[in-house]
């Protein structure tokens, strides 16, 4: 039986889609405007603001720093989050129910409060380097995503397969690496993508944890806006959007987006 959608639902869905996609076209239009200030609709067409990004050394340096922090912070979050998600699903009967809520706290606590607390306790009291503090802060920020997404994959995993492998003499660690981990690889990849994108676009925590000589790209964008209001900012935003699209395109080309829904 063929189901037809009501015209009102199509109109509402179209309006919502336009509201979501319109800001992206506004940013793209402002990035190619041939003016020395941000404006929309664009006046003329030029690509010089994109080349201006690579001519400013601060953007190049902070972009590399942001990629490094996002990668190592996400890796650290997965290193902690995968065993935590495994324990919460494998031993959920023995573990207290409130334990799973502990890993959600970084989302519940405002990022400004979290960033200030990390600056006070880690940077000032412990005296850790700025890069290490940023990496820890971003790992803490994206840890809930790692635990929740990987945990969703483990929720549908049949642990009797793991028990069968152990009963046949396979060590527990090897069983986890060769039996459990390949079956939840889709969840691990999805968690990495979500955490990486969240980390690379973070502002609130990075604002408190950056220091002399080390900054992230979002913080550099804010600093640039304080002195200049040219379309370079819109160009950087377009490149960040293209980075997100590129990551998803690579996943689609190699694994397929349906792979992440398994």
Short mmCIF file of C-alpha atoms in Angstrom, two decimals:
data_model
loop_
_atom_site.label_atom_id
_atom_site.label_comp_id
_atom_site.label_asym_id
_atom_site.label_seq_id
_atom_site.Cartn_x
_atom_site.Cartn_y
_atom_site.Cartn_z
CA UNK A 1 0.00 0.00 0.00
CA UNK A 2 1.43 3.33 -1.06
CA UNK A 3 1.41 6.07 1.56
CA UNK A 4 1.02 9.69 0.41
CA UNK A 5 2.24 12.61 2.46
CA UNK A 6 -0.08 15.44 3.31
CA UNK A 7 0.87 18.64 1.44
CA UNK A 8 1.07 20.52 4.76
CA UNK A 9 3.78 18.13 5.98
CA UNK A 10 5.79 18.71 2.81
CA UNK A 11 5.51 22.48 3.25
CA UNK A 12 6.56 22.32 6.92
CA UNK A 13 9.50 20.03 6.12
CA UNK A 14 10.60 22.35 3.31
CA UNK A 15 10.45 25.40 5.60
CA UNK A 16 12.53 23.62 8.27
CA UNK A 17 15.06 22.54 5.64
CA UNK A 18 15.35 26.11 4.32
CA UNK A 19 15.86 27.47 7.85
CA UNK A 20 18.64 24.95 8.45
CA UNK A 21 20.42 25.41 5.12
CA UNK A 22 20.00 29.19 4.69
CA UNK A 23 22.82 30.21 7.10
CA UNK A 24 25.26 28.07 5.13
CA UNK A 25 24.47 29.93 1.91
CA UNK A 26 24.74 33.25 3.73
CA UNK A 27 28.23 32.37 4.98
CA UNK A 28 29.24 31.14 1.52
CA UNK A 29 27.95 34.33 -0.08
CA UNK A 30 29.80 36.50 2.42
CA UNK A 31 33.02 34.56 1.83
CA UNK A 32 33.10 35.35 -1.90
CA UNK A 33 31.97 38.98 -1.62
CA UNK A 34 34.38 41.47 -3.22
CA UNK A 35 34.22 43.87 -0.27
CA UNK A 36 36.46 44.59 2.69
CA UNK A 37 33.70 43.86 5.18
CA UNK A 38 31.18 41.11 5.79
CA UNK A 39 28.03 41.63 3.77
CA UNK A 40 25.18 39.69 2.25
CA UNK A 41 24.06 39.52 -0.52
CA UNK A 42 27.60 39.42 -1.91
CA UNK A 43 28.81 42.39 -3.91
CA UNK A 44 30.90 41.00 -6.74
CA UNK A 45 32.80 37.74 -6.70
CA UNK A 46 36.33 36.98 -5.51
CA UNK A 47 38.33 34.12 -4.04
CA UNK A 48 40.98 36.32 -2.47
CA UNK A 49 39.62 35.84 1.03
CA UNK A 50 40.31 32.12 0.80
CA UNK A 51 43.91 32.75 -0.24
CA UNK A 52 44.14 35.32 2.55
CA UNK A 53 43.62 32.52 5.07
CA UNK A 54 46.83 30.77 4.03
CA UNK A 55 48.75 34.04 3.93
CA UNK A 56 48.04 34.67 7.63
CA UNK A 57 50.47 32.53 9.62
CA UNK A 58 48.25 32.57 12.72
CA UNK A 59 45.50 30.71 10.85
CA UNK A 60 47.93 28.10 9.53
CA UNK A 61 49.47 27.49 12.97
CA UNK A 62 46.19 27.33 14.88
CA UNK A 63 44.61 25.06 12.25
CA UNK A 64 47.41 22.52 12.70
CA UNK A 65 47.11 22.83 16.49
CA UNK A 66 43.33 22.32 16.34
CA UNK A 67 43.71 19.19 14.20
CA UNK A 68 46.33 17.76 16.57
CA UNK A 69 44.28 18.49 19.68
CA UNK A 70 41.09 17.12 18.09
CA UNK A 71 42.84 13.92 17.01
CA UNK A 72 44.72 13.20 20.25
CA UNK A 73 41.81 14.35 22.43
CA UNK A 74 39.40 12.09 20.55
CA UNK A 75 41.87 9.20 20.67
CA UNK A 76 42.23 9.62 24.44
CA UNK A 77 38.45 9.83 24.86
CA UNK A 78 37.99 6.60 22.90
CA UNK A 79 40.79 4.95 24.86
CA UNK A 80 38.80 5.61 28.01
CA UNK A 81 35.30 5.49 26.55
CA UNK A 82 35.45 2.10 24.81
CA UNK A 83 36.40 0.12 27.98
CA UNK A 84 33.90 2.20 29.98
CA UNK A 85 31.09 1.49 27.52
CA UNK A 86 32.05 -2.18 27.45
CA UNK A 87 31.95 -2.43 31.25
CA UNK A 88 28.63 -0.57 31.48
CA UNK A 89 27.01 -2.96 28.99
CA UNK A 90 28.81 -6.19 29.90
CA UNK A 91 28.36 -5.85 33.66
CA UNK A 92 25.28 -3.61 33.81
CA UNK A 93 23.61 -5.92 36.31
CA UNK A 94 26.51 -5.76 38.78
CA UNK A 95 27.35 -2.07 38.35
CA UNK A 96 25.20 0.63 40.01
CA UNK A 97 22.76 2.33 37.65
CA UNK A 98 24.03 5.83 38.47
CA UNK A 99 27.52 5.02 37.18
CA UNK A 100 26.51 5.56 33.55
CA UNK A 101 25.40 9.10 34.43
CA UNK A 102 28.92 9.99 35.54
CA UNK A 103 30.11 9.93 31.94
CA UNK A 104 27.38 12.38 30.93
CA UNK A 105 28.47 15.06 33.42
CA UNK A 106 30.77 16.92 30.96
CA UNK A 107 27.67 17.58 28.83
CA UNK A 108 25.47 18.61 31.77
CA UNK A 109 28.06 21.01 33.20
CA UNK A 110 28.26 24.30 31.22
CA UNK A 111 31.41 24.40 29.11
CA UNK A 112 32.43 27.77 30.58
CA UNK A 113 32.35 26.29 34.08
CA UNK A 114 34.20 23.19 32.90
CA UNK A 115 36.86 25.28 31.14
CA UNK A 116 37.40 27.53 34.15
CA UNK A 117 37.64 24.53 36.48
CA UNK A 118 40.24 22.86 34.24
CA UNK A 119 42.24 26.08 34.03
CA UNK A 120 42.24 26.42 37.83
CA UNK A 121 42.93 22.78 38.72
CA UNK A 122 45.08 21.52 35.84
CA UNK A 123 46.86 24.52 34.35
CA UNK A 124 47.47 26.56 37.48
CA UNK A 125 47.62 24.00 40.31
CA UNK A 126 49.28 21.13 38.44
CA UNK A 127 51.28 23.30 36.08
CA UNK A 128 50.74 21.13 33.01
CA UNK A 129 51.75 22.53 29.60
CA UNK A 130 49.08 24.31 27.60
CA UNK A 131 48.93 21.66 24.86
CA UNK A 132 48.50 18.83 27.37
CA UNK A 133 45.79 20.77 29.20
CA UNK A 134 43.95 21.45 25.95
CA UNK A 135 44.14 17.78 25.01
CA UNK A 136 42.77 16.70 28.39
CA UNK A 137 40.02 19.31 28.24
CA UNK A 138 38.88 18.25 24.79
CA UNK A 139 39.08 14.57 25.74
CA UNK A 140 36.83 15.26 28.72
CA UNK A 141 34.46 17.25 26.53
CA UNK A 142 33.95 14.47 23.95
CA UNK A 143 34.11 11.54 26.37
CA UNK A 144 30.29 11.35 26.75
CA UNK A 145 29.92 11.01 22.97
CA UNK A 146 32.42 8.16 22.91
CA UNK A 147 30.71 6.31 25.76
CA UNK A 148 27.17 6.82 24.48
CA UNK A 149 27.77 6.01 20.81
CA UNK A 150 29.98 2.97 21.47
CA UNK A 151 27.56 1.89 24.18
CA UNK A 152 24.70 1.98 21.66
CA UNK A 153 26.63 -0.48 19.47
CA UNK A 154 27.40 -2.73 22.44
CA UNK A 155 23.73 -2.73 23.48
CA UNK A 156 22.90 -4.83 20.41
CA UNK A 157 25.97 -7.06 20.68
CA UNK A 158 25.45 -10.68 21.68
CA UNK A 159 27.94 -11.28 24.50
CA UNK A 160 27.41 -15.04 24.24
CA UNK A 161 29.79 -14.90 21.25
CA UNK A 162 32.48 -13.52 23.54
CA UNK A 163 31.76 -16.16 26.16
CA UNK A 164 32.03 -18.89 23.53
CA UNK A 165 35.45 -17.62 22.43
CA UNK A 166 36.69 -17.51 26.04
CA UNK A 167 35.35 -21.01 26.72
CA UNK A 168 37.39 -22.26 23.76
CA UNK A 169 40.58 -20.96 25.35
CA UNK A 170 40.95 -17.47 23.89
CA UNK A 171 42.33 -14.96 26.45
CA UNK A 172 39.85 -12.20 27.47
CA UNK A 173 41.94 -9.35 26.02
CA UNK A 174 42.44 -11.15 22.72
CA UNK A 175 38.74 -11.98 22.65
CA UNK A 176 37.86 -8.32 23.05
CA UNK A 177 40.27 -7.24 20.30
CA UNK A 178 39.39 -9.97 17.80
CA UNK A 179 35.71 -10.65 18.54
CA UNK A 180 34.05 -7.70 20.29
CA UNK A 181 35.90 -4.75 18.74
CA UNK A 182 35.36 -5.74 15.06
CA UNK A 183 31.63 -6.11 15.73
CA UNK A 184 31.33 -2.59 17.16
CA UNK A 185 33.69 -0.92 14.68
CA UNK A 186 30.80 1.06 13.17
CA UNK A 187 30.04 2.59 16.56
CA UNK A 188 33.73 3.38 17.16
CA UNK A 189 34.01 5.14 13.78
CA UNK A 190 30.80 7.08 14.38
CA UNK A 191 32.00 8.09 17.85
CA UNK A 192 35.35 9.23 16.44
CA UNK A 193 33.72 11.38 13.76
CA UNK A 194 31.24 12.97 16.16
CA UNK A 195 33.89 13.61 18.82
CA UNK A 196 36.45 14.93 16.32
CA UNK A 197 34.02 17.44 14.80
CA UNK A 198 32.87 18.54 18.27
CA UNK A 199 36.45 19.02 19.43
CA UNK A 200 37.69 20.95 16.41
CA UNK A 201 34.79 23.43 16.69
CA UNK A 202 34.98 23.97 20.46
CA UNK A 203 35.28 27.52 21.74
CA UNK A 204 34.29 27.69 25.42
CA UNK A 205 36.84 25.26 26.87
CA UNK A 206 39.64 26.33 24.53
CA UNK A 207 39.05 29.96 25.50
CA UNK A 208 40.18 29.20 29.06
CA UNK A 209 42.93 26.69 28.29
CA UNK A 210 44.88 28.41 25.50
CA UNK A 211 48.11 30.13 26.44
CA UNK A 212 51.09 32.03 25.03
CA UNK A 213 52.11 30.60 21.67
CA UNK A 214 49.36 27.94 21.58
CA UNK A 215 45.82 28.61 20.40
CA UNK A 216 43.10 26.86 18.44
CA UNK A 217 41.46 27.90 15.19
CA UNK A 218 38.09 28.96 16.72
CA UNK A 219 39.92 31.18 19.23
CA UNK A 220 42.01 32.68 16.42
CA UNK A 221 38.79 33.44 14.53
CA UNK A 222 37.50 35.36 17.54
CA UNK A 223 40.79 37.23 17.87
CA UNK A 224 40.72 38.11 14.16
CA UNK A 225 37.16 39.44 14.45
CA UNK A 226 38.24 41.81 17.23
CA UNK A 227 40.64 43.56 14.85
CA UNK A 228 39.14 42.93 11.41
CA UNK A 229 35.63 42.35 10.16
CA UNK A 230 36.51 41.15 6.68
CA UNK A 231 35.16 38.09 4.82
CA UNK A 232 38.21 36.06 5.89
CA UNK A 233 36.15 34.85 8.84
CA UNK A 234 33.41 33.59 6.54
CA UNK A 235 36.04 31.87 4.38
CA UNK A 236 37.42 30.00 7.38
CA UNK A 237 33.89 28.93 8.30
CA UNK A 238 33.34 27.62 4.76
CA UNK A 239 36.56 25.59 4.97
CA UNK A 240 35.44 24.11 8.30
CA UNK A 241 32.15 23.12 6.71
CA UNK A 242 33.99 21.56 3.79
CA UNK A 243 36.15 19.63 6.25
CA UNK A 244 33.03 18.16 7.84
CA UNK A 245 31.56 17.30 4.45
CA UNK A 246 34.89 15.81 3.37
CA UNK A 247 35.04 13.53 6.39
CA UNK A 248 31.52 12.28 5.70
CA UNK A 249 32.36 11.82 1.99
CA UNK A 250 35.39 9.69 2.87
CA UNK A 251 33.25 7.54 5.16
CA UNK A 252 30.62 7.18 2.44
CA UNK A 253 33.24 6.26 -0.19
CA UNK A 254 35.04 3.72 1.99
CA UNK A 255 32.39 2.28 4.30
CA UNK A 256 29.07 3.76 3.30
CA UNK A 257 26.92 5.83 5.64
CA UNK A 258 24.62 2.83 6.17
CA UNK A 259 27.61 1.08 7.76
CA UNK A 260 27.46 3.57 10.65
CA UNK A 261 23.84 2.70 11.37
CA UNK A 262 24.55 -0.97 12.05
#
